[in-house]
CSV table of C-alpha atoms in Angstrom, one decimal:
chain,number,residue,atom,x,y,z
A,1,MET,CA,4.9,-11.0,-31.4
A,2,TRP,CA,8.0,-8.8,-31.2
A,3,THR,CA,7.4,-7.5,-34.7
A,4,TYR,CA,3.8,-6.9,-33.9
A,5,THR,CA,4.8,-4.8,-30.8
A,6,VAL,CA,7.4,-2.8,-32.8
A,7,ASN,CA,4.9,-2.0,-35.4
A,8,LEU,CA,2.4,-0.8,-32.8
A,9,VAL,CA,5.0,1.6,-31.3
A,10,ARG,CA,6.2,2.8,-34.7
A,11,ASP,CA,2.6,3.7,-35.8
A,12,LEU,CA,1.7,5.7,-32.7
A,13,SER,CA,0.9,9.4,-33.0
A,14,PRO,CA,3.7,11.8,-31.8
A,15,GLY,CA,1.7,12.9,-28.8
A,16,VAL,CA,1.1,9.3,-27.7
A,17,LYS,CA,4.8,8.5,-28.0
A,18,ARG,CA,5.7,11.5,-25.7
A,19,PHE,CA,3.0,10.6,-23.2
A,20,ILE,CA,4.2,7.0,-23.0
A,21,ALA,CA,7.9,8.0,-22.8
A,22,THR,CA,7.3,10.3,-19.8
A,23,GLU,CA,5.3,7.5,-18.1
A,24,SER,CA,8.6,5.8,-17.2
A,25,LEU,CA,9.5,8.4,-14.5
A,26,PHE,CA,6.0,8.3,-13.1
A,27,GLY,CA,6.2,4.5,-12.9
A,28,ILE,CA,9.5,4.5,-11.0
A,29,GLY,CA,8.1,7.0,-8.4
A,30,VAL,CA,4.9,5.0,-7.9
A,31,GLY,CA,6.9,1.7,-7.6
A,32,ILE,CA,9.2,3.1,-4.9
A,33,LEU,CA,6.2,4.4,-3.0
A,34,GLY,CA,4.2,1.2,-3.3
A,35,LEU,CA,7.0,-0.8,-1.6
A,36,ILE,CA,8.1,1.6,1.1
A,37,LEU,CA,4.9,3.3,2.4
A,38,ASN,CA,3.4,0.4,4.4
A,39,LEU,CA,6.9,-0.6,5.7
A,40,HIS,CA,7.6,3.0,6.7
A,41,LEU,CA,4.3,3.3,8.5
A,42,LEU,CA,5.0,0.0,10.4
A,43,ASP,CA,8.4,1.3,11.5
A,44,LEU,CA,6.8,4.5,12.7
A,45,GLY,CA,4.6,2.4,15.0
A,46,PHE,CA,1.3,2.3,13.0
A,47,SER,CA,-0.7,-0.9,13.3
A,48,LYS,CA,-2.0,-2.9,10.3
A,49,SER,CA,-5.5,-1.7,11.0
A,50,ASP,CA,-4.2,1.9,11.0
A,51,ILE,CA,-2.6,1.2,7.6
A,52,GLY,CA,-5.9,-0.2,6.3
A,53,ARG,CA,-7.8,2.9,7.5
A,54,ILE,CA,-5.3,5.2,5.9
A,55,THR,CA,-5.4,3.3,2.6
A,56,SER,CA,-9.2,3.2,2.6
A,57,MET,CA,-9.4,6.9,3.4
A,58,GLY,CA,-7.1,7.7,0.4
A,59,ALA,CA,-9.4,5.6,-1.9
A,60,LEU,CA,-12.5,7.3,-0.5
A,61,THR,CA,-10.9,10.8,-1.0
A,62,ILE,CA,-10.2,9.9,-4.7
A,63,GLY,CA,-13.9,8.9,-5.1
A,64,LEU,CA,-15.3,12.1,-3.5
A,65,ALA,CA,-12.8,14.4,-5.1
A,66,SER,CA,-13.6,13.0,-8.5
A,67,LEU,CA,-17.0,14.7,-8.6
A,68,PRO,CA,-15.6,18.3,-8.6
A,69,ALA,CA,-12.6,17.1,-10.7
A,70,GLY,CA,-14.9,16.2,-13.5
A,71,PHE,CA,-16.1,19.8,-13.7
A,72,ILE,CA,-12.6,21.3,-13.2
A,73,VAL,CA,-11.1,19.4,-16.1
A,74,LYS,CA,-13.6,20.9,-18.4
A,75,HIS,CA,-12.4,24.4,-17.6
A,76,VAL,CA,-8.6,24.0,-17.1
A,77,GLY,CA,-8.1,21.2,-19.8
A,78,ARG,CA,-6.9,17.7,-19.5
A,79,LYS,CA,-3.2,18.4,-19.9
A,80,THR,CA,-3.2,21.1,-17.1
A,81,MET,CA,-5.1,18.7,-14.9
A,82,LEU,CA,-2.6,15.9,-15.4
A,83,VAL,CA,0.5,18.0,-14.7
A,84,THR,CA,-1.1,19.6,-11.6
A,85,GLY,CA,-1.9,16.1,-10.3
A,86,MET,CA,1.6,14.9,-10.7
A,87,LEU,CA,3.0,18.0,-8.9
A,88,LEU,CA,0.5,17.4,-6.0
A,89,ALA,CA,1.7,13.8,-5.8
A,90,PHE,CA,5.3,15.1,-5.6
A,91,LEU,CA,4.4,17.4,-2.7
A,92,SER,CA,2.7,14.5,-0.9
A,93,LEU,CA,5.8,12.3,-1.1
A,94,VAL,CA,7.9,15.1,0.4
A,95,LEU,CA,5.4,15.4,3.3
A,96,PHE,CA,5.4,11.6,3.8
A,97,GLY,CA,9.2,11.8,4.1
A,98,PHE,CA,9.2,14.4,6.8
A,99,GLY,CA,6.0,13.4,8.7
A,100,THR,CA,5.9,11.1,11.7
A,101,SER,CA,2.6,11.8,13.3
A,102,LEU,CA,-0.8,10.4,12.3
A,103,GLY,CA,-2.0,13.9,11.4
A,104,THR,CA,0.9,14.6,9.0
A,105,VAL,CA,0.7,11.1,7.4
A,106,THR,CA,-3.1,11.7,7.0
A,107,ALA,CA,-2.4,15.0,5.3
A,108,ALA,CA,0.1,13.5,3.0
A,109,GLN,CA,-2.3,10.7,2.1
A,110,LEU,CA,-5.0,13.3,1.3
A,111,ILE,CA,-2.7,15.3,-0.9
A,112,TRP,CA,-1.6,12.2,-2.7
A,113,SER,CA,-5.2,11.2,-3.2
A,114,LEU,CA,-6.0,14.6,-4.7
A,115,GLY,CA,-3.0,14.3,-7.0
A,116,ILE,CA,-4.1,10.9,-8.2
A,117,THR,CA,-7.6,12.1,-8.6
A,118,ALA,CA,-6.4,14.8,-11.0
A,119,ILE,CA,-4.3,12.2,-12.9
A,120,VAL,CA,-6.9,9.5,-13.3
A,121,ASN,CA,-9.6,12.0,-14.4
A,122,SER,CA,-7.4,13.2,-17.2
A,123,GLU,CA,-4.8,10.7,-18.4
A,124,ILE,CA,-6.8,8.2,-20.4
A,125,GLN,CA,-9.0,10.9,-22.1
A,126,LEU,CA,-5.9,12.9,-22.9
A,127,ILE,CA,-3.9,10.1,-24.4
A,128,PHE,CA,-7.0,9.0,-26.4
A,129,GLN,CA,-7.2,12.6,-27.7
A,130,TYR,CA,-3.8,12.1,-29.3
A,131,CYS,CA,-4.9,8.9,-31.0
A,132,ARG,CA,-6.0,8.8,-34.6
A,133,SER,CA,-8.3,5.7,-34.4
A,134,LYS,CA,-10.1,3.4,-32.1
A,135,LYS,CA,-7.5,0.7,-32.7
A,136,GLU,CA,-4.8,3.1,-31.7
A,137,GLU,CA,-6.6,3.9,-28.5
A,138,THR,CA,-6.4,0.2,-27.4
A,139,SER,CA,-2.8,0.0,-28.4
A,140,ALA,CA,-1.9,3.3,-26.7
A,141,TYR,CA,-3.5,2.3,-23.4
A,142,SER,CA,-1.8,-1.1,-23.4
A,143,LEU,CA,1.6,0.3,-24.2
A,144,LEU,CA,1.1,3.1,-21.7
A,145,PHE,CA,0.4,0.6,-19.0
A,146,ALA,CA,3.2,-1.6,-20.2
A,147,VAL,CA,5.7,1.1,-19.7
A,148,PHE,CA,4.1,2.1,-16.4
A,149,THR,CA,4.2,-1.5,-15.0
A,150,PHE,CA,7.8,-2.1,-16.3
A,151,PHE,CA,9.1,1.0,-14.6
A,152,THR,CA,7.0,0.4,-11.5
A,153,GLY,CA,8.8,-2.9,-11.2
A,154,LEU,CA,12.1,-1.1,-11.5
A,155,GLY,CA,10.9,1.4,-8.8
A,156,THR,CA,9.8,-1.4,-6.6
A,157,TRP,CA,13.2,-3.0,-6.9
A,158,LEU,CA,14.9,0.3,-6.1
A,159,GLY,CA,12.6,0.7,-3.1
A,160,GLY,CA,14.1,-2.4,-1.6
A,161,TYR,CA,17.7,-1.0,-1.8
A,162,LEU,CA,17.3,2.8,-1.5
A,163,PRO,CA,16.9,2.5,2.3
A,164,VAL,CA,20.2,0.6,2.4
A,165,TRP,CA,22.0,3.1,0.1
A,166,LEU,CA,20.3,6.2,1.6
A,167,PRO,CA,19.2,5.4,5.1
A,168,GLY,CA,16.8,8.0,6.5
A,169,HIS,CA,16.5,9.5,10.0
A,170,THR,CA,12.9,9.0,11.0
A,171,THR,CA,13.0,5.5,9.4
A,172,LEU,CA,15.3,3.8,7.0
A,173,TYR,CA,12.7,4.6,4.2
A,174,GLN,CA,12.7,8.4,4.6
A,175,PHE,CA,15.0,9.5,1.8
A,176,ALA,CA,13.5,7.0,-0.6
A,177,PHE,CA,10.3,9.2,-0.5
A,178,PHE,CA,12.4,12.1,-1.8
A,179,VAL,CA,13.8,10.1,-4.7
A,180,ALA,CA,10.3,9.0,-5.6
A,181,GLY,CA,9.0,12.5,-5.4
A,182,GLY,CA,11.8,13.8,-7.6
A,183,CYS,CA,10.8,11.3,-10.3
A,184,LEU,CA,7.2,12.4,-10.2
A,185,ALA,CA,8.1,16.1,-10.3
A,186,LEU,CA,10.4,15.6,-13.3
A,187,SER,CA,7.7,13.6,-15.1
A,188,GLY,CA,5.2,16.3,-14.5
A,189,ILE,CA,7.5,19.0,-15.8
A,190,LEU,CA,8.4,17.1,-18.9
A,191,ARG,CA,4.7,16.4,-19.7
A,192,GLY,CA,4.0,20.1,-19.3
A,193,LEU,CA,6.7,21.0,-21.8
A,194,LEU,CA,6.4,18.1,-24.3
A,195,LEU,CA,2.8,17.1,-24.6
A,196,PRO,CA,0.7,18.8,-27.3
A,197,SER,CA,-2.1,21.0,-25.9
A,198,THR,CA,-4.4,20.7,-29.0
A,199,HIS,CA,-7.1,18.2,-29.5
A,200,ALA,CA,-5.6,15.5,-31.7
A,201,ARG,CA,-8.9,14.5,-33.3
A,202,VAL,CA,-9.7,17.9,-34.8
A,203,LYS,CA,-7.4,17.3,-37.8
A,204,ASN,CA,-8.9,13.8,-38.3
A,205,ALA,CA,-12.4,15.2,-38.2
A,206,ALA,CA,-11.5,17.7,-40.9
A,207,ALA,CA,-9.9,14.9,-43.0
A,208,ASP,CA,-13.0,12.7,-42.6
A,209,ASP,CA,-15.2,15.6,-43.8
A,210,MET,CA,-13.0,16.1,-46.8
A,211,SER,CA,-13.1,12.4,-47.7
A,212,GLY,CA,-16.9,12.4,-47.5
A,213,VAL,CA,-17.2,10.6,-44.1
A,214,GLN,CA,-20.5,11.7,-42.5
A,215,SER,CA,-21.1,11.9,-38.8
A,216,ALA,CA,-24.0,10.0,-37.3
A,217,LYS,CA,-27.4,11.6,-37.5
A,218,PRO,CA,-28.9,12.7,-34.1
A,219,SER,CA,-31.5,10.0,-34.5
A,220,ASP,CA,-28.8,7.3,-34.9
A,221,ARG,CA,-27.1,8.3,-31.6
A,222,PRO,CA,-28.0,6.5,-28.4
A,223,LYS,CA,-30.7,8.3,-26.3
A,224,ARG,CA,-29.5,10.0,-23.2
A,225,GLY,CA,-31.3,7.6,-20.9
A,226,ASN,CA,-29.8,4.6,-22.7
A,227,THR,CA,-26.4,6.2,-22.5
A,228,MET,CA,-26.6,6.8,-18.7
A,229,TYR,CA,-27.8,3.2,-18.2
A,230,PHE,CA,-24.8,2.0,-20.2
A,231,LEU,CA,-22.4,4.2,-18.2
A,232,LEU,CA,-23.9,2.9,-14.9
A,233,LEU,CA,-23.4,-0.7,-16.0
A,234,LEU,CA,-19.8,0.0,-16.9
A,235,SER,CA,-19.3,1.7,-13.5
A,236,LEU,CA,-20.6,-1.4,-11.8
A,237,LEU,CA,-18.0,-3.4,-13.6
A,238,ILE,CA,-15.3,-0.9,-12.6
A,239,PHE,CA,-16.5,-1.0,-9.0
A,240,ASN,CA,-15.8,-4.7,-9.0
A,241,SER,CA,-12.4,-4.1,-10.4
A,242,GLY,CA,-11.6,-1.6,-7.6
A,243,PHE,CA,-12.9,-4.0,-5.0
A,244,THR,CA,-10.7,-6.9,-6.2
A,245,PHE,CA,-7.7,-4.5,-6.3
A,246,GLY,CA,-8.3,-3.2,-2.8
A,247,LEU,CA,-8.5,-6.6,-1.2
A,248,LEU,CA,-5.0,-7.6,-2.2
A,249,SER,CA,-2.8,-5.2,-4.1
A,250,PRO,CA,-2.1,-2.6,-1.4
A,251,PHE,CA,-1.2,-5.3,1.1
A,252,LEU,CA,1.0,-7.7,-0.9
A,253,ASN,CA,4.2,-6.5,0.8
A,254,VAL,CA,2.6,-6.9,4.3
A,255,ILE,CA,1.3,-10.4,3.3
A,256,LEU,CA,4.7,-11.5,2.1
A,257,LYS,CA,6.4,-10.1,5.2
A,258,PHE,CA,4.2,-11.7,7.7
A,259,ARG,CA,2.8,-14.8,6.0
A,260,PHE,CA,6.2,-16.0,4.7
A,261,GLN,CA,8.6,-13.9,6.9
A,262,MET,CA,10.4,-12.4,3.8
A,263,GLU,CA,13.1,-9.8,4.1
A,264,ASP,CA,12.5,-6.4,2.5
A,265,GLY,CA,15.1,-7.1,-0.2
A,266,ASN,CA,13.3,-10.3,-1.2
A,267,ILE,CA,9.9,-8.6,-1.1
A,268,SER,CA,11.1,-5.8,-3.4
A,269,GLY,CA,12.7,-8.3,-5.8
A,270,LEU,CA,9.6,-10.5,-6.0
A,271,LEU,CA,7.3,-7.5,-6.5
A,272,ALA,CA,9.7,-6.0,-9.0
A,273,LEU,CA,9.6,-9.3,-10.9
A,274,SER,CA,5.8,-9.3,-10.6
A,275,GLY,CA,5.9,-5.8,-12.2
A,276,PHE,CA,7.8,-7.4,-15.2
A,277,PHE,CA,4.9,-9.9,-15.6
A,278,PHE,CA,2.5,-6.9,-15.4
A,279,PHE,CA,4.5,-5.5,-18.3
A,280,LEU,CA,4.2,-8.7,-20.3
A,281,GLY,CA,0.5,-8.8,-19.8
A,282,SER,CA,0.2,-5.2,-21.0
A,283,ILE,CA,2.3,-6.0,-24.1
A,284,VAL,CA,0.4,-9.2,-24.9
A,285,MET,CA,-3.1,-7.8,-24.4
A,286,PRO,CA,-3.6,-6.0,-27.8
A,287,TYR,CA,-2.2,-9.0,-29.7
A,288,VAL,CA,-4.6,-11.4,-27.8
A,289,VAL,CA,-7.6,-9.1,-28.4
A,290,GLU,CA,-6.9,-8.9,-32.1
A,291,ARG,CA,-6.6,-12.7,-32.4
A,292,TRP,CA,-9.5,-13.7,-30.1
A,293,GLY,CA,-11.8,-10.7,-30.0
A,294,SER,CA,-12.9,-8.7,-27.0
A,295,ARG,CA,-15.6,-11.1,-25.8
A,296,LYS,CA,-13.6,-14.3,-25.7
A,297,THR,CA,-10.7,-12.5,-24.1
A,298,PHE,CA,-12.9,-11.1,-21.3
A,299,VAL,CA,-14.3,-14.6,-20.5
A,300,PHE,CA,-10.9,-16.3,-20.4
A,301,LEU,CA,-9.3,-13.6,-18.2
A,302,PHE,CA,-12.2,-13.6,-15.7
A,303,LEU,CA,-12.0,-17.3,-15.2
A,304,TYR,CA,-8.2,-17.4,-15.3
A,305,ASN,CA,-7.9,-14.8,-12.6
A,306,MET,CA,-10.5,-16.4,-10.4
A,307,PHE,CA,-8.8,-19.8,-10.6
A,308,VAL,CA,-5.2,-18.5,-9.9
A,309,VAL,CA,-6.2,-16.3,-6.9
A,310,ALA,CA,-8.2,-19.1,-5.3
A,311,LEU,CA,-5.1,-21.3,-5.5
A,312,MET,CA,-3.1,-18.6,-3.7
A,313,ALA,CA,-5.3,-19.0,-0.6
A,314,LEU,CA,-4.0,-22.6,0.0
A,315,ALA,CA,-1.2,-23.4,2.3
A,316,MET,CA,2.0,-23.7,0.2
A,317,PRO,CA,5.8,-22.9,0.3
A,318,ALA,CA,6.8,-19.4,-0.5
A,319,SER,CA,8.4,-20.5,-3.8
A,320,VAL,CA,5.1,-21.9,-5.1
A,321,PHE,CA,3.2,-18.8,-3.9
A,322,ALA,CA,5.8,-16.6,-5.7
A,323,VAL,CA,5.1,-18.4,-9.0
A,324,LEU,CA,1.4,-18.0,-8.6
A,325,LEU,CA,1.9,-14.3,-7.7
A,326,LEU,CA,3.7,-13.8,-11.0
A,327,ILE,CA,1.2,-15.5,-13.3
A,328,ARG,CA,-1.6,-13.8,-11.4
A,329,GLY,CA,0.0,-10.5,-12.2
A,330,THR,CA,-0.1,-11.1,-15.9
A,331,GLY,CA,-3.8,-12.1,-16.0
A,332,PHE,CA,-4.8,-9.4,-13.6
A,333,THR,CA,-3.1,-6.7,-15.7
A,334,MET,CA,-4.6,-8.0,-18.9
A,335,LEU,CA,-8.1,-8.0,-17.5
A,336,ASN,CA,-8.0,-4.5,-16.0
A,337,ASN,CA,-6.3,-3.0,-19.1
A,338,LEU,CA,-8.9,-4.6,-21.3
A,339,MET,CA,-11.7,-3.4,-19.1
A,340,ASP,CA,-10.4,0.2,-18.9
A,341,SER,CA,-9.5,0.6,-22.6
A,342,GLU,CA,-12.6,-1.2,-24.0
A,343,CYS,CA,-15.0,0.7,-21.7
A,344,MET,CA,-13.5,4.1,-22.5
A,345,SER,CA,-13.4,3.3,-26.2
A,346,ALA,CA,-17.1,2.4,-26.2
A,347,VAL,CA,-18.0,5.8,-24.7
A,348,ALA,CA,-18.5,8.7,-27.1
A,349,GLU,CA,-16.0,11.5,-26.9
A,350,GLU,CA,-18.5,14.0,-25.4
A,351,GLU,CA,-19.3,11.6,-22.6
A,352,ARG,CA,-15.7,10.6,-21.7
A,353,ASN,CA,-15.2,13.3,-19.0
A,354,LEU,CA,-18.4,12.2,-17.3
A,355,PHE,CA,-17.5,8.5,-17.6
A,356,ALA,CA,-14.0,9.2,-16.2
A,357,VAL,CA,-15.6,10.6,-13.1
A,358,MET,CA,-18.1,7.7,-12.8
A,359,ARG,CA,-15.3,5.3,-13.3
A,360,THR,CA,-13.0,6.8,-10.7
A,361,VAL,CA,-15.8,7.1,-8.1
A,362,SER,CA,-16.9,3.5,-8.7
A,363,ARG,CA,-13.4,2.2,-8.5
A,364,SER,CA,-12.6,4.3,-5.4
A,365,ILE,CA,-15.7,3.1,-3.6
A,366,GLY,CA,-14.8,-0.5,-4.3
A,367,ASN,CA,-11.2,0.1,-3.3
A,368,THR,CA,-12.2,1.9,-0.1
A,369,ILE,CA,-14.6,-0.9,1.1
A,370,ALA,CA,-12.1,-3.6,0.3
A,371,SER,CA,-9.0,-1.9,1.7
A,372,TYR,CA,-10.8,-1.1,5.0
A,373,TRP,CA,-12.1,-4.6,5.3
A,374,ALA,CA,-8.7,-6.1,4.3
A,375,GLY,CA,-6.9,-4.1,7.0
A,376,TYR,CA,-9.0,-5.7,9.7
A,377,ILE,CA,-8.6,-9.1,8.2
A,378,LEU,CA,-4.8,-8.8,8.2
A,379,ALA,CA,-4.8,-7.4,11.7
A,380,GLY,CA,-6.3,-10.7,12.7
A,381,ASN,CA,-3.5,-12.5,10.9
A,382,HIS,CA,-5.9,-14.1,8.3
A,383,TYR,CA,-3.5,-14.0,5.4
A,384,SER,CA,-5.4,-16.5,3.1
A,385,LEU,CA,-8.9,-15.0,3.5
A,386,PRO,CA,-8.3,-12.0,1.2
A,387,PHE,CA,-7.5,-14.3,-1.7
A,388,LEU,CA,-10.7,-16.3,-1.2
A,389,LEU,CA,-12.7,-13.1,-1.1
A,390,THR,CA,-11.0,-11.9,-4.2
A,391,ALA,CA,-11.9,-15.1,-6.1
A,392,VAL,CA,-15.5,-14.7,-5.1
A,393,ALA,CA,-15.5,-11.0,-6.2
A,394,ILE,CA,-14.0,-11.9,-9.6
A,395,LEU,CA,-16.8,-14.5,-10.1
A,396,ALA,CA,-19.3,-11.7,-9.3
A,397,GLY,CA,-17.6,-9.4,-11.8
A,398,TYR,CA,-17.9,-12.1,-14.4
A,399,ALA,CA,-21.6,-12.5,-13.7
A,400,VAL,CA,-22.1,-8.7,-14.2
A,401,TYR,CA,-20.1,-8.8,-17.4
A,402,ALA,CA,-21.9,-11.8,-18.9
A,403,TRP,CA,-25.4,-10.9,-17.9
A,404,PHE,CA,-25.5,-7.2,-18.3
A,405,VAL,CA,-22.5,-5.6,-20.0
A,406,GLN,CA,-21.3,-8.0,-22.7
A,407,GLY,CA,-24.0,-7.4,-25.3
A,408,MET,CA,-24.2,-3.6,-24.9
A,409,LEU,CA,-20.4,-3.3,-24.9
A,410,ASP,CA,-20.1,-5.3,-28.1
A,411,ARG,CA,-22.7,-3.2,-29.9
A,412,ARG,CA,-21.1,0.1,-28.8
A,413,LEU,CA,-17.6,-0.9,-29.9
A,414,GLN,CA,-19.0,-2.0,-33.3
A,415,GLY,CA,-20.8,1.3,-33.6
A,416,GLN,CA,-17.7,3.3,-32.7
A,417,SER,CA,-15.4,1.5,-35.1
């Protein structure tokens, strides 16, 4: 397994390696924010339902802003869009650090959402541009997410101790926002300087032409109506992914704090360790897909995640819950990485900007609905119900995949290879 991973990294294109290396700073910043934001808002006097509304508003903003973002990226380019998004995210963290009122926090959340919109509507397409083959696309995405999750875990761990090392004035968490913002700003600047600005596939296309590889005839390509139907089915699958994420992931720190009365340091340690299991899932995913194939891996991961998250709804000691949280993290990461990479790989290059918009909108709508709902559920101190609802949602996602998506996805991936 180690040799397999080393070979994957060694064989990556130069642009992919630079992209993945600069993801480390981005992950640290996101990890710090993920731990401290809800706790910061609670200390400022916001209620759990307020936090749910703010979170859902952010997800909704991402969905709405993705529509114009899809047109903007065509004109400014994916690299410019990515760097701009990271700098907007930096500005939002500075505003979070200084703001104490609902209006300021709302503005910071809106700016953050706009920054994330720019990032998610450019990053996967951009790193795929730097890849030389479909196989490298899957490897690049998995390794990108592996680095992101590993350093997100490190950022989460730092988020538990930065308030002790650098206590703020408005709340203990104030200065931690500035550290997180600095990481995002530096990552954005480095990407602006280091990432190639040319389309990595141009040279490959020329090489293919010289070697006698012929592009598909227009009659061999999927019809426009069939393509849109396929993209809509993929978007439905992504909607389910966003819904299952929004029910739990934004609120795990709140659940741990109030369901098990954990201290901030213990929460950050557990979530950081969970990030390491995210990292393991990202590293293992390409290896498992190569051995089992896409279809068998999808089926296993859907059922695995449904079973584990259903168990987490049961009454249990904090130590048992912690173990389930860790193994859930591995399976959840593998499923979402597989879904994102396989869906994007199955879409033709000329349709990827459109699909990126549809994917972001679908995920944001699912995330918005789930986050808004979860905020009210947690406000009523129902800490097990989100896990049961997530298990039901995963089962629904499996039904969508098995009945509608599986066959078309397999055929598209075979045709793209």
